[in-house]
Coordinates of N, CA and C and ligand atoms in Angstrom, one line a residue:
M1 N 44.7 -41.4 -6.2 CA 44.6 -40.0 -6.1 C 43.2 -39.6 -5.7
S2 N 43.1 -38.7 -4.7 CA 41.8 -38.3 -4.2 C 41.8 -36.9 -3.7
A3 N 40.7 -36.2 -4.0 CA 40.6 -34.8 -3.6 C 40.1 -34.7 -2.2
E4 N 39.6 -35.8 -1.6 CA 39.0 -35.8 -0.3 C 40.1 -35.7 0.8
P5 N 39.8 -34.7 1.7 CA 40.8 -34.6 2.8 C 40.7 -35.8 3.7
R6 N 41.8 -36.1 4.4 CA 41.8 -37.3 5.2 C 42.0 -36.9 6.7
A7 N 41.4 -37.6 7.6 CA 41.6 -37.4 9.0 C 42.9 -38.1 9.3
E8 N 43.5 -37.8 10.4 CA 44.7 -38.4 10.9 C 44.5 -39.9 10.9
G9 N 45.4 -40.7 10.3 CA 45.2 -42.1 10.3 C 44.3 -42.6 9.2
G10 N 43.8 -41.8 8.3 CA 43.2 -42.3 7.1 C 41.8 -41.7 6.7
A11 N 40.8 -42.4 7.0 CA 39.5 -42.0 6.4 C 38.9 -40.7 7.0
P12 N 38.1 -40.0 6.1 CA 37.5 -38.8 6.6 C 36.6 -39.0 7.8
L13 N 36.6 -38.1 8.7 CA 35.8 -38.1 9.9 C 34.6 -37.2 9.7
I14 N 33.4 -37.8 10.0 CA 32.2 -37.1 9.8 C 31.4 -37.0 11.1
L15 N 31.2 -35.8 11.6 CA 30.5 -35.6 12.8 C 29.0 -35.6 12.6
V16 N 28.3 -36.6 13.2 CA 26.9 -36.7 13.1 C 26.2 -36.2 14.3
V17 N 25.6 -35.0 14.2 CA 24.9 -34.4 15.4 C 23.4 -34.8 15.3
E18 N 23.0 -35.7 16.1 CA 21.6 -36.2 16.1 C 21.3 -36.9 17.4
D19 N 20.1 -36.4 18.0 CA 19.7 -36.9 19.3 C 18.9 -38.2 19.2
D20 N 18.4 -38.5 18.0 CA 17.6 -39.7 17.8 C 18.5 -40.8 17.5
A21 N 18.6 -41.8 18.4 CA 19.6 -42.9 18.3 C 19.4 -43.7 17.0
A22 N 18.2 -43.9 16.7 CA 17.9 -44.8 15.5 C 18.4 -44.1 14.2
I23 N 18.2 -42.8 14.1 CA 18.6 -42.0 12.9 C 20.2 -41.9 12.9
A24 N 20.7 -41.7 14.1 CA 22.2 -41.6 14.2 C 22.8 -42.9 13.7
S25 N 22.2 -44.0 14.1 CA 22.8 -45.3 13.8 C 22.6 -45.6 12.3
L26 N 21.5 -45.2 11.7 CA 21.3 -45.3 10.2 C 22.3 -44.5 9.5
I27 N 22.5 -43.3 9.9 CA 23.5 -42.4 9.2 C 24.9 -43.0 9.3
S28 N 25.2 -43.4 10.6 CA 26.6 -43.9 10.8 C 26.9 -45.1 10.0
T29 N 25.9 -46.0 9.9 CA 26.1 -47.3 9.1 C 26.3 -46.9 7.6
A30 N 25.5 -45.9 7.1 CA 25.6 -45.5 5.7 C 27.0 -44.9 5.5
L31 N 27.5 -44.1 6.4 CA 28.8 -43.5 6.2 C 29.9 -44.5 6.2
E32 N 29.8 -45.5 7.1 CA 30.8 -46.6 7.2 C 30.9 -47.4 5.9
T33 N 29.7 -47.5 5.2 CA 29.8 -48.3 3.9 C 30.7 -47.6 2.9
R34 N 30.9 -46.3 3.1 CA 31.8 -45.5 2.2 C 33.2 -45.5 2.7
G35 N 33.4 -46.1 3.8 CA 34.8 -46.0 4.4 C 35.0 -44.7 5.2
W36 N 33.9 -44.0 5.5 CA 34.1 -42.7 6.3 C 33.9 -43.1 7.7
V37 N 34.4 -42.3 8.6 CA 34.3 -42.6 10.1 C 33.3 -41.7 10.8
P38 N 32.2 -42.2 11.2 CA 31.2 -41.4 11.9 C 31.6 -41.1 13.4
L39 N 31.3 -39.9 13.8 CA 31.5 -39.6 15.2 C 30.2 -39.0 15.7
V40 N 29.5 -39.6 16.6 CA 28.1 -39.1 17.0 C 28.1 -38.2 18.2
A41 N 27.3 -37.1 18.1 CA 27.1 -36.2 19.2 C 25.5 -36.1 19.3
G42 N 25.0 -36.3 20.6 CA 23.6 -36.2 20.8 C 23.1 -34.9 21.3
T43 N 24.0 -34.0 21.6 CA 23.6 -32.6 22.1 C 24.4 -31.6 21.4
A44 N 23.9 -30.3 21.4 CA 24.7 -29.2 20.8 C 26.0 -29.0 21.5
A45 N 26.0 -29.1 22.8 CA 27.3 -28.9 23.6 C 28.3 -29.9 23.2
T46 N 28.0 -31.2 23.1 CA 28.9 -32.2 22.7 C 29.4 -32.0 21.3
A47 N 28.5 -31.6 20.4 CA 28.8 -31.3 19.0 C 29.9 -30.2 18.9
I48 N 29.7 -29.1 19.6 CA 30.6 -28.0 19.6 C 32.0 -28.4 20.1
A49 N 32.0 -29.2 21.2 CA 33.2 -29.7 21.7 C 34.0 -30.6 20.8
L50 N 33.2 -31.6 20.2 CA 33.9 -32.5 19.3 C 34.3 -31.8 18.0
A51 N 33.6 -30.9 17.5 CA 34.0 -30.1 16.3 C 35.3 -29.5 16.5
A52 N 35.5 -28.9 17.7 CA 36.8 -28.2 18.0 C 37.9 -29.2 18.3
E53 N 37.6 -30.3 19.0 CA 38.7 -31.2 19.4 C 39.1 -32.2 18.3
R54 N 38.2 -32.7 17.5 CA 38.5 -33.8 16.6 C 38.6 -33.3 15.2
S55 N 38.3 -32.0 14.8 CA 38.5 -31.5 13.5 C 37.9 -32.4 12.4
P56 N 36.6 -32.7 12.5 CA 35.9 -33.5 11.4 C 36.0 -32.8 10.1
Q57 N 35.8 -33.6 9.0 CA 35.9 -33.0 7.6 C 34.5 -32.4 7.2
V58 N 33.4 -33.0 7.8 CA 32.1 -32.6 7.5 C 31.2 -32.7 8.8
I59 N 30.3 -31.8 9.0 CA 29.3 -32.0 10.1 C 27.9 -32.2 9.5
L60 N 27.2 -33.2 9.9 CA 25.8 -33.5 9.6 C 25.0 -33.0 10.8
L61 N 24.1 -32.1 10.6 CA 23.5 -31.5 11.8 C 22.0 -31.5 11.8
D62 N 21.5 -32.1 12.9 CA 20.0 -32.0 13.2 C 19.8 -30.7 13.9
L63 N 18.6 -30.1 13.6 CA 18.3 -28.8 14.3 C 17.6 -28.9 15.6
G64 N 16.8 -30.0 15.7 CA 16.1 -30.2 17.0 C 16.9 -31.0 18.0
L65 N 17.7 -30.3 18.8 CA 18.5 -31.0 19.8 C 18.0 -30.7 21.2
P66 N 18.3 -31.6 22.2 CA 17.7 -31.4 23.5 C 18.2 -30.1 24.2
D67 N 19.4 -29.7 24.0 CA 20.0 -28.6 24.8 C 20.0 -27.2 24.1
A68 N 19.9 -27.2 22.8 CA 19.9 -25.9 22.1 C 19.5 -26.2 20.6
D69 N 19.2 -25.1 20.0 CA 18.8 -25.2 18.6 C 20.1 -25.5 17.8
G70 N 20.0 -26.4 16.8 CA 21.2 -26.7 16.0 C 21.8 -25.5 15.3
I71 N 21.0 -24.5 15.0 CA 21.6 -23.2 14.5 C 22.7 -22.7 15.3
E72 N 22.6 -22.9 16.6 CA 23.6 -22.4 17.6 C 25.0 -23.1 17.3
V73 N 24.9 -24.4 16.9 CA 26.1 -25.2 16.6 C 26.7 -24.5 15.3
V74 N 25.9 -24.2 14.3 CA 26.4 -23.5 13.1 C 27.1 -22.2 13.5
R75 N 26.5 -21.4 14.3 CA 27.1 -20.1 14.7 C 28.4 -20.3 15.4
R76 N 28.4 -21.2 16.3 CA 29.7 -21.4 17.1 C 30.8 -21.9 16.3
V77 N 30.5 -22.9 15.4 CA 31.6 -23.5 14.6 C 32.1 -22.4 13.6
R78 N 31.2 -21.5 13.1 CA 31.6 -20.5 12.2 C 32.5 -19.4 12.9
T79 N 32.5 -19.4 14.2 CA 33.4 -18.4 14.9 C 34.9 -18.8 14.7
W80 N 35.1 -20.1 14.5 CA 36.5 -20.4 14.3 C 36.8 -21.1 12.9
S81 N 35.8 -21.6 12.2 CA 36.0 -22.2 10.9 C 35.0 -21.7 9.9
E82 N 35.5 -21.0 8.8 CA 34.7 -20.6 7.7 C 34.4 -21.8 6.8
G83 N 35.4 -22.7 6.7 CA 35.4 -23.6 5.6 C 34.9 -25.0 5.9
L84 N 34.7 -25.3 7.2 CA 34.2 -26.7 7.5 C 32.8 -26.9 7.0
P85 N 32.6 -27.8 6.1 CA 31.2 -28.0 5.5 C 30.2 -28.5 6.6
I86 N 29.1 -27.8 6.7 CA 28.0 -28.2 7.6 C 26.7 -28.4 6.7
I87 N 26.2 -29.7 6.8 CA 25.0 -30.0 6.1 C 23.9 -30.2 7.2
V88 N 22.9 -29.4 7.1 CA 21.8 -29.5 8.0 C 20.9 -30.7 7.5
V89 N 20.5 -31.6 8.5 CA 19.6 -32.7 8.2 C 18.4 -32.5 9.1
S90 N 17.3 -32.0 8.7 CA 16.3 -31.6 9.6 C 14.9 -32.0 9.1
A91 N 14.0 -32.2 10.1 CA 12.6 -32.5 9.7 C 11.9 -31.2 9.4
R92 N 12.5 -30.0 9.8 CA 11.9 -28.7 9.5 C 12.1 -28.4 8.0
G93 N 11.1 -28.4 7.2 CA 11.3 -28.2 5.8 C 10.8 -26.9 5.3
E94 N 10.4 -26.0 6.2 CA 9.9 -24.7 5.8 C 11.1 -23.8 5.2
D95 N 10.7 -23.0 4.2 CA 11.8 -22.1 3.6 C 12.5 -21.3 4.7
A96 N 11.7 -20.8 5.7 CA 12.3 -19.9 6.7 C 13.4 -20.7 7.5
D97 N 13.1 -22.0 7.8 CA 14.1 -22.8 8.5 C 15.4 -23.0 7.6
K98 N 15.2 -23.3 6.3 CA 16.4 -23.4 5.5 C 17.2 -22.1 5.4
I99 N 16.4 -21.0 5.2 CA 17.1 -19.7 5.1 C 17.9 -19.4 6.3
G100 N 17.2 -19.6 7.5 CA 17.9 -19.4 8.8 C 19.2 -20.1 8.9
A101 N 19.2 -21.4 8.6 CA 20.4 -22.2 8.7 C 21.4 -21.8 7.7
L102 N 21.0 -21.5 6.5 CA 22.0 -21.1 5.4 C 22.6 -19.8 5.8
D103 N 21.8 -18.8 6.2 CA 22.3 -17.5 6.6 C 23.2 -17.6 7.8
A104 N 23.0 -18.5 8.7 CA 23.9 -18.7 9.8 C 25.2 -19.3 9.4
G105 N 25.3 -19.8 8.2 CA 26.6 -20.3 7.7 C 26.6 -21.8 7.4
A106 N 25.4 -22.5 7.4 CA 25.4 -23.9 6.9 C 25.6 -23.9 5.4
D107 N 26.1 -25.0 4.9 CA 26.4 -25.1 3.4 C 25.3 -25.7 2.6
D108 N 24.5 -26.6 3.3 CA 23.6 -27.3 2.5 C 22.5 -27.8 3.5
Y109 N 21.3 -28.3 2.9 CA 20.2 -28.6 3.7 C 19.5 -29.8 3.2
L110 N 19.2 -30.7 4.0 CA 18.5 -32.0 3.6 C 17.3 -32.1 4.5
V111 N 16.1 -32.3 3.9 CA 14.9 -32.5 4.7 C 14.6 -33.9 5.0
K112 N 14.3 -34.2 6.3 CA 13.9 -35.6 6.7 C 12.5 -35.8 6.3
P113 N 12.0 -37.0 5.9 CA 12.9 -38.2 5.7 C 13.8 -38.0 4.4
F114 N 15.0 -38.4 4.5 CA 15.9 -38.3 3.4 C 16.3 -39.6 2.8
S115 N 16.8 -39.7 1.6 CA 17.3 -41.0 1.1 C 18.7 -41.1 1.4
V116 N 19.2 -42.3 1.8 CA 20.5 -42.5 2.2 C 21.5 -42.2 1.0
G117 N 21.0 -42.5 -0.2 CA 21.9 -42.3 -1.4 C 22.1 -40.8 -1.5
E118 N 21.0 -40.0 -1.3 CA 21.2 -38.5 -1.4 C 22.1 -38.0 -0.3
L119 N 21.9 -38.5 0.9 CA 22.8 -38.0 2.0 C 24.3 -38.3 1.7
L120 N 24.6 -39.5 1.2 CA 26.0 -39.8 0.9 C 26.5 -38.9 -0.3
A121 N 25.6 -38.6 -1.3 CA 26.0 -37.8 -2.4 C 26.4 -36.4 -1.9
R122 N 25.6 -35.9 -0.9 CA 25.8 -34.5 -0.4 C 27.1 -34.5 0.4
V123 N 27.4 -35.6 1.1 CA 28.7 -35.6 1.9 C 29.9 -35.7 0.9
R124 N 29.7 -36.5 -0.1 CA 30.8 -36.6 -1.1 C 31.1 -35.2 -1.7
V125 N 30.0 -34.5 -2.1 CA 30.2 -33.1 -2.6 C 30.9 -32.2 -1.6
A126 N 30.5 -32.3 -0.4 CA 31.1 -31.5 0.7 C 32.6 -31.8 0.8
L127 N 32.9 -33.1 0.8 CA 34.3 -33.5 0.9 C 35.2 -33.0 -0.3
R128 N 34.5 -33.1 -1.4 CA 35.2 -32.7 -2.7 C 35.4 -31.2 -2.6
R129 N 34.4 -30.5 -2.2 CA 34.5 -29.0 -2.1 C 35.6 -28.6 -1.2
A130 N 35.7 -29.2 0.0 CA 36.7 -28.9 1.0 C 38.1 -29.1 0.4
G131 N 38.2 -30.2 -0.3 CA 39.5 -30.5 -1.0 C 39.9 -29.5 -2.0
H132 N 38.9 -29.2 -2.9 CA 39.2 -28.2 -4.0 C 39.6 -26.8 -3.4
E133 N 38.8 -26.4 -2.4 CA 39.1 -25.1 -1.8 C 40.5 -25.0 -1.3
G134 N 41.0 -26.2 -0.6 CA 42.3 -26.2 -0.1 C 43.3 -26.0 -1.3
A135 N 43.1 -26.7 -2.4 CA 44.0 -26.6 -3.6 C 44.0 -25.2 -4.1
E136 N 42.8 -24.6 -4.2 CA 42.7 -23.2 -4.7 C 43.4 -22.2 -3.9
A137 N 43.3 -22.4 -2.5 CA 44.0 -21.5 -1.6 C 45.5 -21.5 -1.8
R138 N 46.0 -22.8 -2.0 CA 47.5 -22.9 -2.2 C 47.9 -22.2 -3.5
E139 N 47.1 -22.3 -4.5 CA 47.5 -21.7 -5.8 C 47.2 -20.2 -5.9
G140 N 46.6 -19.6 -4.9 CA 46.3 -18.2 -4.9 C 45.0 -17.8 -5.4
G141 N 44.4 -18.7 -6.2 CA 43.0 -18.6 -6.6 C 42.6 -17.4 -7.5
A142 N 43.5 -16.9 -8.3 CA 43.2 -15.7 -9.2 C 42.3 -16.1 -10.3
V143 N 42.4 -17.4 -10.7 CA 41.5 -17.9 -11.8 C 40.7 -19.1 -11.2
L144 N 39.4 -19.1 -11.4 CA 38.6 -20.2 -10.9 C 37.9 -20.8 -12.1
S145 N 38.0 -22.1 -12.2 CA 37.3 -22.7 -13.3 C 36.4 -23.8 -12.8
N146 N 35.3 -23.9 -13.5 CA 34.3 -24.9 -13.2 C 33.7 -25.4 -14.5
G147 N 34.1 -26.6 -15.0 CA 33.7 -27.1 -16.3 C 34.1 -26.1 -17.4
A148 N 33.1 -25.7 -18.2 CA 33.4 -24.8 -19.3 C 33.6 -23.3 -18.9
L149 N 33.2 -23.1 -17.6 CA 33.2 -21.7 -17.1 C 34.6 -21.4 -16.5
E150 N 35.1 -20.2 -16.8 CA 36.3 -19.7 -16.1 C 36.2 -18.3 -15.7
L151 N 36.6 -18.0 -14.4 CA 36.5 -16.6 -13.9 C 37.9 -16.2 -13.6
D152 N 38.3 -15.1 -14.3 CA 39.6 -14.5 -14.0 C 39.4 -13.3 -13.1
F153 N 39.7 -13.4 -11.8 CA 39.4 -12.4 -10.8 C 40.2 -11.1 -11.0
A154 N 41.5 -11.3 -11.4 CA 42.4 -10.2 -11.6 C 41.8 -9.3 -12.7
A155 N 41.4 -9.9 -13.8 CA 40.9 -9.1 -14.9 C 39.4 -8.9 -14.9
R156 N 38.7 -9.5 -13.9 CA 37.3 -9.4 -13.8 C 36.6 -9.8 -15.1
V157 N 37.1 -10.9 -15.6 CA 36.5 -11.4 -16.9 C 36.0 -12.9 -16.7
A158 N 34.8 -13.1 -17.2 CA 34.3 -14.5 -17.2 C 34.3 -15.1 -18.6
R159 N 34.8 -16.3 -18.7 CA 34.7 -16.9 -20.1 C 34.0 -18.3 -20.0
A160 N 33.4 -18.6 -21.1 CA 32.8 -20.0 -21.1 C 33.1 -20.5 -22.5
G161 N 33.7 -21.7 -22.4 CA 34.2 -22.4 -23.7 C 35.2 -21.5 -24.4
G162 N 36.0 -20.7 -23.6 CA 37.1 -19.9 -24.1 C 36.6 -18.5 -24.6
E163 N 35.2 -18.3 -24.6 CA 34.7 -17.1 -25.2 C 34.3 -16.2 -24.0
E164 N 34.6 -14.9 -24.1 CA 34.4 -13.9 -23.1 C 32.9 -13.7 -22.9
L165 N 32.3 -13.7 -21.7 CA 30.9 -13.4 -21.5 C 30.8 -11.9 -21.3
R166 N 29.9 -11.3 -22.0 CA 29.7 -9.8 -21.8 C 28.8 -9.6 -20.6
L167 N 29.3 -9.3 -19.4 CA 28.5 -9.2 -18.2 C 28.4 -7.8 -17.7
T168 N 27.3 -7.4 -17.1 CA 27.2 -6.1 -16.4 C 28.0 -6.3 -15.1
P169 N 28.4 -5.2 -14.5 CA 29.1 -5.3 -13.2 C 28.3 -6.1 -12.2
L170 N 27.0 -6.0 -12.1 CA 26.2 -6.7 -11.1 C 26.2 -8.2 -11.5
E171 N 26.0 -8.5 -12.8 CA 26.0 -9.9 -13.2 C 27.4 -10.6 -12.9
W172 N 28.5 -9.8 -13.1 CA 29.8 -10.4 -12.7 C 29.9 -10.7 -11.2
R173 N 29.4 -9.8 -10.4 CA 29.5 -10.0 -9.0 C 28.6 -11.1 -8.5
V174 N 27.4 -11.3 -9.1 CA 26.6 -12.4 -8.7 C 27.2 -13.7 -9.1
L175 N 27.7 -13.7 -10.4 CA 28.4 -15.0 -10.9 C 29.6 -15.3 -10.0
A176 N 30.4 -14.3 -9.7 CA 31.6 -14.5 -8.9 C 31.3 -15.1 -7.5
L177 N 30.2 -14.6 -6.9 CA 29.8 -15.1 -5.6 C 29.4 -16.5 -5.7
L178 N 28.6 -16.8 -6.7 CA 28.1 -18.2 -6.9 C 29.3 -19.2 -7.1
A179 N 30.3 -18.7 -8.0 CA 31.4 -19.5 -8.3 C 32.4 -19.7 -7.2
K180 N 32.5 -18.7 -6.3 CA 33.4 -18.8 -5.2 C 32.8 -19.8 -4.2
N181 N 31.5 -19.9 -4.2 CA 30.8 -20.8 -3.2 C 30.2 -22.0 -3.9
V182 N 30.9 -22.5 -4.9 CA 30.4 -23.6 -5.7 C 29.9 -24.8 -4.8
D183 N 28.8 -25.3 -5.2 CA 28.1 -26.4 -4.4 C 27.4 -26.0 -3.2
R184 N 27.5 -24.7 -2.9 CA 26.8 -24.2 -1.7 C 25.6 -23.3 -2.1
V185 N 24.5 -23.5 -1.4 CA 23.3 -22.7 -1.6 C 23.5 -21.3 -1.0
L186 N 23.4 -20.3 -1.9 CA 23.4 -18.9 -1.3 C 22.0 -18.4 -1.3
T187 N 21.6 -17.8 -0.2 CA 20.2 -17.3 0.0 C 20.0 -16.0 -0.8
H188 N 18.8 -15.7 -1.1 CA 18.5 -14.4 -1.7 C 19.1 -13.3 -1.0
Q189 N 18.9 -13.3 0.4 CA 19.4 -12.2 1.2 C 20.9 -12.1 1.1
Y190 N 21.6 -13.2 1.1 CA 23.1 -13.2 1.0 C 23.5 -12.5 -0.3
L191 N 22.9 -12.9 -1.4 CA 23.2 -12.3 -2.7 C 22.9 -10.9 -2.7
L192 N 21.7 -10.5 -2.2 CA 21.3 -9.1 -2.2 C 22.2 -8.2 -1.4
E193 N 22.7 -8.7 -0.3 CA 23.6 -7.9 0.5 C 25.1 -7.9 0.0
H194 N 25.5 -9.0 -0.6 CA 26.9 -9.1 -1.0 C 27.2 -8.7 -2.4
A195 N 26.2 -8.7 -3.3 CA 26.5 -8.4 -4.7 C 26.3 -6.9 -5.0
W196 N 25.5 -6.3 -4.2 CA 25.1 -4.9 -4.6 C 26.1 -3.9 -4.1
G197 N 27.1 -4.3 -3.3 CA 28.1 -3.4 -2.9 C 27.9 -2.6 -1.6
T198 N 28.8 -1.8 -1.2 CA 28.8 -1.2 0.1 C 27.5 -0.4 0.3
G199 N 26.9 -0.8 1.4 CA 25.7 0.0 1.9 C 24.5 -0.2 1.1
Q200 N 24.6 -0.9 -0.1 CA 23.4 -1.1 -0.9 C 22.9 -2.5 -0.8
V201 N 21.6 -2.6 -0.8 CA 20.9 -3.9 -0.8 C 20.0 -3.9 -2.0
G202 N 20.1 -5.0 -2.8 CA 19.3 -5.1 -4.0 C 17.9 -5.6 -3.6
D203 N 17.1 -5.8 -4.7 CA 15.7 -6.3 -4.4 C 15.6 -7.6 -5.2
L204 N 14.7 -8.4 -4.7 CA 14.5 -9.7 -5.3 C 14.1 -9.7 -6.8
A205 N 13.3 -8.8 -7.2 CA 12.9 -8.7 -8.6 C 14.2 -8.5 -9.5
S206 N 15.1 -7.6 -9.1 CA 16.3 -7.3 -9.9 C 17.1 -8.6 -9.9
L207 N 17.2 -9.3 -8.7 CA 18.1 -10.5 -8.7 C 17.5 -11.5 -9.7
R208 N 16.2 -11.7 -9.8 CA 15.6 -12.7 -10.7 C 16.0 -12.3 -12.1
V209 N 15.9 -11.0 -12.4 CA 16.3 -10.5 -13.8 C 17.7 -10.9 -14.1
I210 N 18.6 -10.6 -13.1 CA 20.0 -10.9 -13.3 C 20.3 -12.4 -13.5
M211 N 19.6 -13.2 -12.7 CA 19.8 -14.7 -12.8 C 19.3 -15.1 -14.2
A212 N 18.2 -14.6 -14.7 CA 17.7 -15.0 -16.0 C 18.7 -14.6 -17.1
S213 N 19.2 -13.4 -17.0 CA 20.2 -13.0 -18.0 C 21.5 -13.8 -17.9
L214 N 22.0 -14.0 -16.7 CA 23.2 -14.8 -16.6 C 23.0 -16.2 -17.2
R215 N 21.9 -16.8 -16.9 CA 21.6 -18.2 -17.4 C 21.6 -18.1 -19.0
R216 N 21.0 -17.1 -19.5 CA 20.9 -17.0 -21.0 C 22.4 -16.9 -21.6
K217 N 23.2 -16.1 -20.9 CA 24.5 -15.9 -21.4 C 25.4 -17.1 -21.3
L218 N 25.2 -17.8 -20.2 CA 26.0 -19.1 -20.0 C 25.5 -20.1 -21.0
E219 N 24.2 -20.2 -21.2 CA 23.7 -21.2 -22.1 C 24.2 -21.0 -23.5
R220 N 24.2 -19.7 -23.9 CA 24.6 -19.4 -25.3 C 26.1 -19.7 -25.5
A221 N 26.9 -19.7 -24.4 CA 28.3 -20.0 -24.5 C 28.6 -21.4 -24.2
G222 N 27.5 -22.2 -24.1 CA 27.7 -23.7 -23.9 C 27.9 -24.1 -22.5
A223 N 27.5 -23.3 -21.5 CA 27.7 -23.7 -20.1 C 26.3 -23.7 -19.4
A224 N 25.3 -24.3 -20.0 CA 24.0 -24.3 -19.5 C 23.9 -25.2 -18.2
G225 N 22.9 -25.0 -17.4 CA 22.6 -25.9 -16.3 C 23.5 -25.8 -15.1
L226 N 24.4 -24.8 -15.1 CA 25.3 -24.7 -13.9 C 24.6 -24.1 -12.7
I227 N 23.6 -23.2 -12.9 CA 23.0 -22.5 -11.8 C 21.7 -23.2 -11.4
Q228 N 21.6 -23.7 -10.2 CA 20.4 -24.4 -9.7 C 19.5 -23.4 -8.9
T229 N 18.2 -23.4 -9.1 CA 17.3 -22.6 -8.3 C 16.8 -23.4 -7.1
H230 N 16.8 -22.8 -5.9 CA 16.1 -23.4 -4.8 C 15.0 -22.5 -4.5
V231 N 13.8 -22.9 -5.0 CA 12.6 -22.0 -4.9 C 12.3 -21.5 -3.5
G232 N 12.2 -20.2 -3.4 CA 11.9 -19.5 -2.1 C 13.1 -19.4 -1.2
V233 N 14.3 -19.9 -1.6 CA 15.5 -19.9 -0.8 C 16.6 -19.2 -1.4
G234 N 17.1 -19.6 -2.6 CA 18.2 -19.0 -3.2 C 18.7 -19.8 -4.4
Y235 N 20.1 -19.7 -4.7 CA 20.7 -20.3 -5.8 C 22.0 -21.0 -5.5
R236 N 22.3 -22.0 -6.3 CA 23.6 -22.7 -6.1 C 24.2 -23.0 -7.4
M237 N 25.5 -22.7 -7.5 CA 26.3 -23.2 -8.7 C 26.7 -24.6 -8.5
L238 N 26.4 -25.5 -9.4 CA 26.8 -26.9 -9.3 C 28.2 -27.0 -9.8
R239 N 28.9 -28.0 -9.2 CA 30.3 -28.2 -9.7 C 30.1 -29.1 -11.0
A240 N 30.7 -28.6 -12.1 CA 30.6 -29.3 -13.3 C 31.3 -30.6 -13.2
E241 N 30.8 -31.7 -13.9 CA 31.5 -33.0 -13.8 C 32.7 -33.0 -14.7
Ligands
LIG301 CA1 16.2 -34.2 16.8

């Protein structure tokens, strides 16, 4: 039994977009040790074509490509697929680079030099996430659970350990966004635009207050440690084991 989606003929197909042959080879070898099938693209144009033609389960994406910025690959893929996980693997470690990639629709960000173990763990999370989302879509997704946390979207109620969390409307919306995007880093900007409702954009200070309050409520209800802070970038809800 496995939650990981399978490519035709078996193992998950991972598109490795990397123009440095040595790094592409290192990543490919690591993926093969897990039984995953790497497919290498050295340019943005090849990456976009292969993403469309071969339907990989995950894309690992370098940003510094010879023909275009990797962000362009993110934008193009997102025009036809919302759900295909894209993990940026880049030497650019500035907050602005991470935010740019995440805002364009990347799911995760790994800074070079990276550890192979960490890279494989991120791919595993992305495969699991894609599998879970498929299952949720089939069930209609009115209730979403993650470990001790449960969100009932029809009733707009969050429970942890069976106990109802008393949330303000804004806290509910922030928690719902994080839970719907479990394992994905949401930038401050994304949360400020999407949680505050039509035409309104929140401010960072209010968001921090809400996160602190949410964490206290989750912790009291026995669901501590679910929300991870990415300093200067945003927040991510971790998938509970
Ligand atoms: Ca490069």
